[in-house]
mmCIF file of C-alpha atoms in Angstrom:
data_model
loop_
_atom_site.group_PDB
_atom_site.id
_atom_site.type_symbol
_atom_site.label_atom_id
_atom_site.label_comp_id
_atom_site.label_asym_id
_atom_site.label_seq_id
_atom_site.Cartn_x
_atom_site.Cartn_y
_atom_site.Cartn_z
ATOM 1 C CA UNK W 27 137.836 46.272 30.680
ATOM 2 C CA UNK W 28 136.116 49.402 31.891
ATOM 3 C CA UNK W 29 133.026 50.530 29.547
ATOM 4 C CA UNK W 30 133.702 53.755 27.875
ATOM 5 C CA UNK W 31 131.618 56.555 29.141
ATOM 6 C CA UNK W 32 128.820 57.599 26.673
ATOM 7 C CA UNK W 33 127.839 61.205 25.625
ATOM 8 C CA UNK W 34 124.628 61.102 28.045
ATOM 9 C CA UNK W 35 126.459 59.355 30.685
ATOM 10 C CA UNK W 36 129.238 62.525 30.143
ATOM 11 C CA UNK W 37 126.583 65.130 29.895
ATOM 12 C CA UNK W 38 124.455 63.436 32.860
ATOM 13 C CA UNK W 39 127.987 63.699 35.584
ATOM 14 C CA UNK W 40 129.020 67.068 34.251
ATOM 15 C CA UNK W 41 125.349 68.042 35.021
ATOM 16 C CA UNK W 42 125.599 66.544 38.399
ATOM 17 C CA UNK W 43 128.572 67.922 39.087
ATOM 18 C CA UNK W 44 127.603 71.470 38.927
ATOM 19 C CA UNK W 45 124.538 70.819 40.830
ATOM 20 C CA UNK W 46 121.766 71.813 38.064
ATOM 21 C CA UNK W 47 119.052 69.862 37.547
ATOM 22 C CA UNK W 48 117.965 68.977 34.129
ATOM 23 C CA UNK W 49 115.289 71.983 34.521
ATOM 24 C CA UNK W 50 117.904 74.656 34.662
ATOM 25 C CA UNK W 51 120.065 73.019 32.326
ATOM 26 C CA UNK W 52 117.062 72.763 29.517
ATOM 27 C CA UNK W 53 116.329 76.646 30.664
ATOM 28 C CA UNK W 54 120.543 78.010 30.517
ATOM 29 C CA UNK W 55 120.278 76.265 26.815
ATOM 30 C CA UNK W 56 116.875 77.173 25.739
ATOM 31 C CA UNK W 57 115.837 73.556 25.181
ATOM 32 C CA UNK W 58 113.158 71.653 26.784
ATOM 33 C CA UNK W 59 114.054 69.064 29.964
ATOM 34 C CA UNK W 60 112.897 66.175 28.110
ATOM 35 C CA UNK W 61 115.517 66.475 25.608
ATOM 36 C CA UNK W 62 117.830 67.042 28.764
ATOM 37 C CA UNK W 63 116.688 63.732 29.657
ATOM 38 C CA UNK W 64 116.973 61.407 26.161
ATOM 39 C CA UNK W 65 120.474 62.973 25.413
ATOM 40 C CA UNK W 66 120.937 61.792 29.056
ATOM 41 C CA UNK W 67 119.972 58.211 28.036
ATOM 42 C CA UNK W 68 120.990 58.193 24.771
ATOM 43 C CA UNK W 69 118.106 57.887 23.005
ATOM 44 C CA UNK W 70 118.904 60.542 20.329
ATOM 45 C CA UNK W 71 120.453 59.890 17.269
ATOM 46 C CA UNK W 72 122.226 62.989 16.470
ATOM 47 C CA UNK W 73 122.727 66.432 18.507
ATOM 48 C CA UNK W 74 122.332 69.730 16.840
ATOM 49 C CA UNK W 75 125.658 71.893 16.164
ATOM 50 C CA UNK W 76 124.964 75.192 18.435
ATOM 51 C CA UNK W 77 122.959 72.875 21.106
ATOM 52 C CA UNK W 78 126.462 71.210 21.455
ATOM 53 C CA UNK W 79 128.284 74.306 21.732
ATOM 54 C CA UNK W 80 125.775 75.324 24.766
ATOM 55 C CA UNK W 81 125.815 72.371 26.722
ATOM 56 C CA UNK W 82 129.977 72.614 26.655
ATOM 57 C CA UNK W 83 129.808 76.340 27.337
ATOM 58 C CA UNK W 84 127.127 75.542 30.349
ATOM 59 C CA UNK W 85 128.908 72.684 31.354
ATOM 60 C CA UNK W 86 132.595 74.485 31.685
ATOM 61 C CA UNK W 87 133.673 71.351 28.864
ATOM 62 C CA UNK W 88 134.964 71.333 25.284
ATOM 63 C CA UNK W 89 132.382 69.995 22.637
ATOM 64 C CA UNK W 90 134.657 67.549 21.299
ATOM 65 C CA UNK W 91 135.250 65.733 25.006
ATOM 66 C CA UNK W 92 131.279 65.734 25.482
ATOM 67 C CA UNK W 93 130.092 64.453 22.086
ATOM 68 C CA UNK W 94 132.747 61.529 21.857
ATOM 69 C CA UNK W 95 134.922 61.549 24.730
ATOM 70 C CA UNK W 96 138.338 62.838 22.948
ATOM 71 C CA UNK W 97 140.943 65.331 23.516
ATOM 72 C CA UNK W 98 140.910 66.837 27.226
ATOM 73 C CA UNK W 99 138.014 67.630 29.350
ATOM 74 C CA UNK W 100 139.290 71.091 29.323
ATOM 75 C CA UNK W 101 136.924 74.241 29.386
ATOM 76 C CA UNK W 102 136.033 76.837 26.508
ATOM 77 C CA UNK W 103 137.859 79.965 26.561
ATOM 78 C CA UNK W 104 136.898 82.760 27.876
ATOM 79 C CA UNK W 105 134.822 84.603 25.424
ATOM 80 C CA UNK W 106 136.158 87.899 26.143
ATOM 81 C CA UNK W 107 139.488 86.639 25.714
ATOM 82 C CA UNK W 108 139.302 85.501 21.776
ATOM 83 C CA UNK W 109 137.783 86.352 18.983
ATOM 84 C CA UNK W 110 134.648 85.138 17.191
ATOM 85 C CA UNK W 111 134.945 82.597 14.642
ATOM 86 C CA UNK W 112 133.066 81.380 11.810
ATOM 87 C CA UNK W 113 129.698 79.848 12.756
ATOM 88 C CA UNK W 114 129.536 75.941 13.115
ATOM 89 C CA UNK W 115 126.635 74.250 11.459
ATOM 90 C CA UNK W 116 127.441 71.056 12.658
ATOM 91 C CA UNK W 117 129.852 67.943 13.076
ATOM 92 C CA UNK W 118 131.193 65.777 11.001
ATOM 93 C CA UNK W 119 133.087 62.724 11.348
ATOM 94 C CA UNK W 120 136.696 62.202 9.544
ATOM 95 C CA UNK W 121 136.473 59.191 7.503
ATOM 96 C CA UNK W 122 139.516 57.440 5.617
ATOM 97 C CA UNK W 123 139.527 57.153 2.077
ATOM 98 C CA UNK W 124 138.431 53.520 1.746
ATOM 99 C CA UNK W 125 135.732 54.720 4.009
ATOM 100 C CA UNK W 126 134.843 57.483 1.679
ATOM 101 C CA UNK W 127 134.695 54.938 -1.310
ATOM 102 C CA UNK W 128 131.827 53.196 0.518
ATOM 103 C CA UNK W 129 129.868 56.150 1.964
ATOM 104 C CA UNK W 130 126.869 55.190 1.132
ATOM 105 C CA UNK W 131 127.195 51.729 2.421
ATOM 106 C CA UNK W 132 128.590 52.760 5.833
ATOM 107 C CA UNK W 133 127.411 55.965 6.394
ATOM 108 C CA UNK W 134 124.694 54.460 8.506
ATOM 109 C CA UNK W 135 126.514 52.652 10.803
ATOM 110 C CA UNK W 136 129.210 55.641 11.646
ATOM 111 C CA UNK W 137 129.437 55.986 15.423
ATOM 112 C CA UNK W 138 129.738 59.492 16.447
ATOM 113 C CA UNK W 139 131.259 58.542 19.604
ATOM 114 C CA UNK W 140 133.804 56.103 18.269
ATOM 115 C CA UNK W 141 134.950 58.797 15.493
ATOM 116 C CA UNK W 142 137.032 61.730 15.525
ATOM 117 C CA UNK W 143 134.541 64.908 14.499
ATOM 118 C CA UNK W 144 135.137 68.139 13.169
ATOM 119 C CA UNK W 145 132.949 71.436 12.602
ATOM 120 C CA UNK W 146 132.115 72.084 9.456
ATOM 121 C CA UNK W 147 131.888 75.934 8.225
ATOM 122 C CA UNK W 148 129.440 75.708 6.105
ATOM 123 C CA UNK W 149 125.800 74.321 6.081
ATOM 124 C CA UNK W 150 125.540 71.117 4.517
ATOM 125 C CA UNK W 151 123.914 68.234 4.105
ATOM 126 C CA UNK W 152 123.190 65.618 7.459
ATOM 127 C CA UNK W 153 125.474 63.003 5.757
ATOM 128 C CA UNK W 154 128.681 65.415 5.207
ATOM 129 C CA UNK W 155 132.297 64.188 6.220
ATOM 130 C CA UNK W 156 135.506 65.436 6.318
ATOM 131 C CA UNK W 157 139.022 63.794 4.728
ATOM 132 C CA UNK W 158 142.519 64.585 5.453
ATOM 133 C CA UNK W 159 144.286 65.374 2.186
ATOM 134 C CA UNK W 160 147.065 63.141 1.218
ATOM 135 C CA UNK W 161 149.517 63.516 -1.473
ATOM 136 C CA UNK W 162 150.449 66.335 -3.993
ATOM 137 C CA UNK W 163 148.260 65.914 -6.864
ATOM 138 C CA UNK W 164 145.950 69.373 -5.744
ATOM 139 C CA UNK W 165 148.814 71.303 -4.731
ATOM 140 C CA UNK W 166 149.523 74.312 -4.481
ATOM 141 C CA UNK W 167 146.123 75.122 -3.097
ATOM 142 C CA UNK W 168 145.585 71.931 -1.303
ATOM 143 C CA UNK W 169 148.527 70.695 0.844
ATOM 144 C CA UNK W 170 148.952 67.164 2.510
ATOM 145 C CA UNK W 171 147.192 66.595 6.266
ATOM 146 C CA UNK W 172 144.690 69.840 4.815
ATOM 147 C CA UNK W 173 141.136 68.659 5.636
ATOM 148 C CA UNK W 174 138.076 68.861 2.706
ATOM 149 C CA UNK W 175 134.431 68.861 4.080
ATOM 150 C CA UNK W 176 132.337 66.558 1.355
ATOM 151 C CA UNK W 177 128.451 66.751 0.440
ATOM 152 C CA UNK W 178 127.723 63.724 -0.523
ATOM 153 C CA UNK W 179 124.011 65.340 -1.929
ATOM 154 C CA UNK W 180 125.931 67.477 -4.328
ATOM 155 C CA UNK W 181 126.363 64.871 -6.949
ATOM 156 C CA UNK W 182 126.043 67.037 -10.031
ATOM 157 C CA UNK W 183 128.899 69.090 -9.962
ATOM 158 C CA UNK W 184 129.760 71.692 -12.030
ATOM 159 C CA UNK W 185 132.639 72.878 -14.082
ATOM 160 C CA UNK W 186 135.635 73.673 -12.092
ATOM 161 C CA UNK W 187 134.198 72.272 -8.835
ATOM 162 C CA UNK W 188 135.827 70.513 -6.160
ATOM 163 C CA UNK W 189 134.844 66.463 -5.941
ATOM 164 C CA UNK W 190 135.736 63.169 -4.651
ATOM 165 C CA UNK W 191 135.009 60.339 -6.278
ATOM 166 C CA UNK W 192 135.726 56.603 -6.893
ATOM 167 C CA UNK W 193 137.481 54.540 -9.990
ATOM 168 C CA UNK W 194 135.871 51.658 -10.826
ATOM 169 C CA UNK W 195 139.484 49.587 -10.433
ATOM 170 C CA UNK W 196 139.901 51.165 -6.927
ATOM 171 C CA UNK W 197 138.897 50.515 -3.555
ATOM 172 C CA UNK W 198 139.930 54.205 -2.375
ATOM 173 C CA UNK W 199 138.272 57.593 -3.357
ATOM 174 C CA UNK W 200 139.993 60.169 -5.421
ATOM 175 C CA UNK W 201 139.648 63.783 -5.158
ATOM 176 C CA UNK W 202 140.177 66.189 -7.853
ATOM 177 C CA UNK W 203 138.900 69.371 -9.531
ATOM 178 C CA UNK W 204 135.957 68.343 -12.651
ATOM 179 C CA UNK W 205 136.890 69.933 -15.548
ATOM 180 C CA UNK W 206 134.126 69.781 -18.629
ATOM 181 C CA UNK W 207 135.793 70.737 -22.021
ATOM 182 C CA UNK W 208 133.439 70.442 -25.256
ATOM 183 C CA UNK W 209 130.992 68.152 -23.540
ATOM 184 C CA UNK W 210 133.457 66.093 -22.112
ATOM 185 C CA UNK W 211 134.293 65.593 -18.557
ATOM 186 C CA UNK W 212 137.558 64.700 -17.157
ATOM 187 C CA UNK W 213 139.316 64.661 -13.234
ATOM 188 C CA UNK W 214 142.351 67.568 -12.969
ATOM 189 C CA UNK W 215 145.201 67.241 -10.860
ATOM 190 C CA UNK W 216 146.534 70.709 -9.838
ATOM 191 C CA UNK W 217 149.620 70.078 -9.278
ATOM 192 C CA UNK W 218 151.622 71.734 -12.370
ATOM 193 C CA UNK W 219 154.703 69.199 -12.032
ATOM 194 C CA UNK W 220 152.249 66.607 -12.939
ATOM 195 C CA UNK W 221 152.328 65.587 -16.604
ATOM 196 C CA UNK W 222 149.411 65.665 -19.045
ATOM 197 C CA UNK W 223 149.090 62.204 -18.957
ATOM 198 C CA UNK W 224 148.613 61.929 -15.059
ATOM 199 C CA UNK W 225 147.243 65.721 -14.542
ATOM 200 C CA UNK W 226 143.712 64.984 -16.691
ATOM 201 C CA UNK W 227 141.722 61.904 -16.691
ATOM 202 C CA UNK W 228 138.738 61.205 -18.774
ATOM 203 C CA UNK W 229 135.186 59.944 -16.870
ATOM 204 C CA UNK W 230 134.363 57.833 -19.321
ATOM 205 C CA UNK W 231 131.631 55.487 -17.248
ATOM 206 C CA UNK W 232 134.659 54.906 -15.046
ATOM 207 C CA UNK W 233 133.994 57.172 -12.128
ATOM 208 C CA UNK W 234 131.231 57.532 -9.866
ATOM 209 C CA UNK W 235 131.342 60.848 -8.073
ATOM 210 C CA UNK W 236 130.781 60.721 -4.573
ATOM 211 C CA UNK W 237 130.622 64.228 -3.793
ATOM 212 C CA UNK W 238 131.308 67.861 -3.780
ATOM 213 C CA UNK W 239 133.545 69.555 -1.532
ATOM 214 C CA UNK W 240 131.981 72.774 0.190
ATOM 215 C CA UNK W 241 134.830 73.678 2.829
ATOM 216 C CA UNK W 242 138.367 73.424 3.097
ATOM 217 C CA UNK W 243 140.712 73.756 5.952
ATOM 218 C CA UNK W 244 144.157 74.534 6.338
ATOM 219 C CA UNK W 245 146.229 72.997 8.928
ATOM 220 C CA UNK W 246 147.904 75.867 11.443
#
């Protein structure tokens, strides 16, 4: 079985390929060429957001193919051919929901280059990750295969926030909208088919929240 190629052994051929040096590459990027040189043999643990974005742009790749290998090789767009988007703050990997009911647990042993990663919009906090909605209890504002962008920091969430959390009977985390009426605090289910009964639940030392979500995206 072949060994899969990691990001510094990407970075490191692309490099070679166009004939730069770690030098010129550090200079194009505005980094120095001993970080060139540990990304190169993977001795960092993380790489920032926009440093990402350069090396791909520099190295005529897409981000996602050079941080974990996935999707094609491919080559950004032409800039003068699309317009701007919102500014990426960093990556962050999708995660399941069992996952997401044990983030704490396995947060630290997450490998970037084994997981599918997506930029998040918004700044946030190092540990952020990103679920794929499923089901109809938050529509009509959040529809199935949408994605959510969780802060697992923001733990004390506010009225009419956004969070995930876990039941104490379930292995899988829940996400709904915290409602707090007269001191009480209960999950909502959007959905307006849903009845009473299944729309509002009471957190009643049943629920451990697990997050709050900043950023939501729609699927095309």
């Amino acid at each position: 079985m072949n060994k899969k190629e990691t990001f510094g052994e990407r970075l490191l051929r692309k490099r070679e390929e166009l004939k730069l040096t770690q030098e010129q590459l550090a200079a194009k990027i505005g980094i120095t060429r001993v970080t060139i040189s540990k990304i190169e043999q993977d001795l960092t643990q993380s790489t920032r957001a926009d440093t990402l974005l350069s090396l791909a742009k520099v190295l005529k790749c897409t981000p996602q193919w050079l941080l974990n290998g996935s999707g094609s090789e491919g080559t950004l767009a032409n800039e003068s051919n699309v317009v701007a988007g919102p500014p990426i703050y960093q990556f962050v990997p999708l995660v399941n929901w069992v996952q997401a009911g044990n983030w704490t647990d396995i947060a630290p042993q997450i490998s970037f280059e084994d997981t599918e990663l997506f930029p998040c919009p918004v700044k946030s906090a190092p540990g952020t990750f990103a679920l794929r909605i499923q089901g109809d209890s938050m529509l009509p504002r959040f529809e199935e295969g949408d994605l959510i962008f969780v802060d697992p920091e923001k733990l004390d969430a506010e009225n009419n926030k956004y969070i995930v959390a876990i039941l104490e009977d379930s292995n899988e985390a829940t996400f709904k909208q915290l409602q707090i009426i007269d001191g009480h605090k209960y999950l909502k289910a959007l959905n307006p088919d849903y009845p009473p009964e299944l729309k509002f639940l009471k957190i009643n030392g049943n629920c451990k929240i697990i997050g709050t979500v900043i950023a939501h995206m729609k699927q095309v």
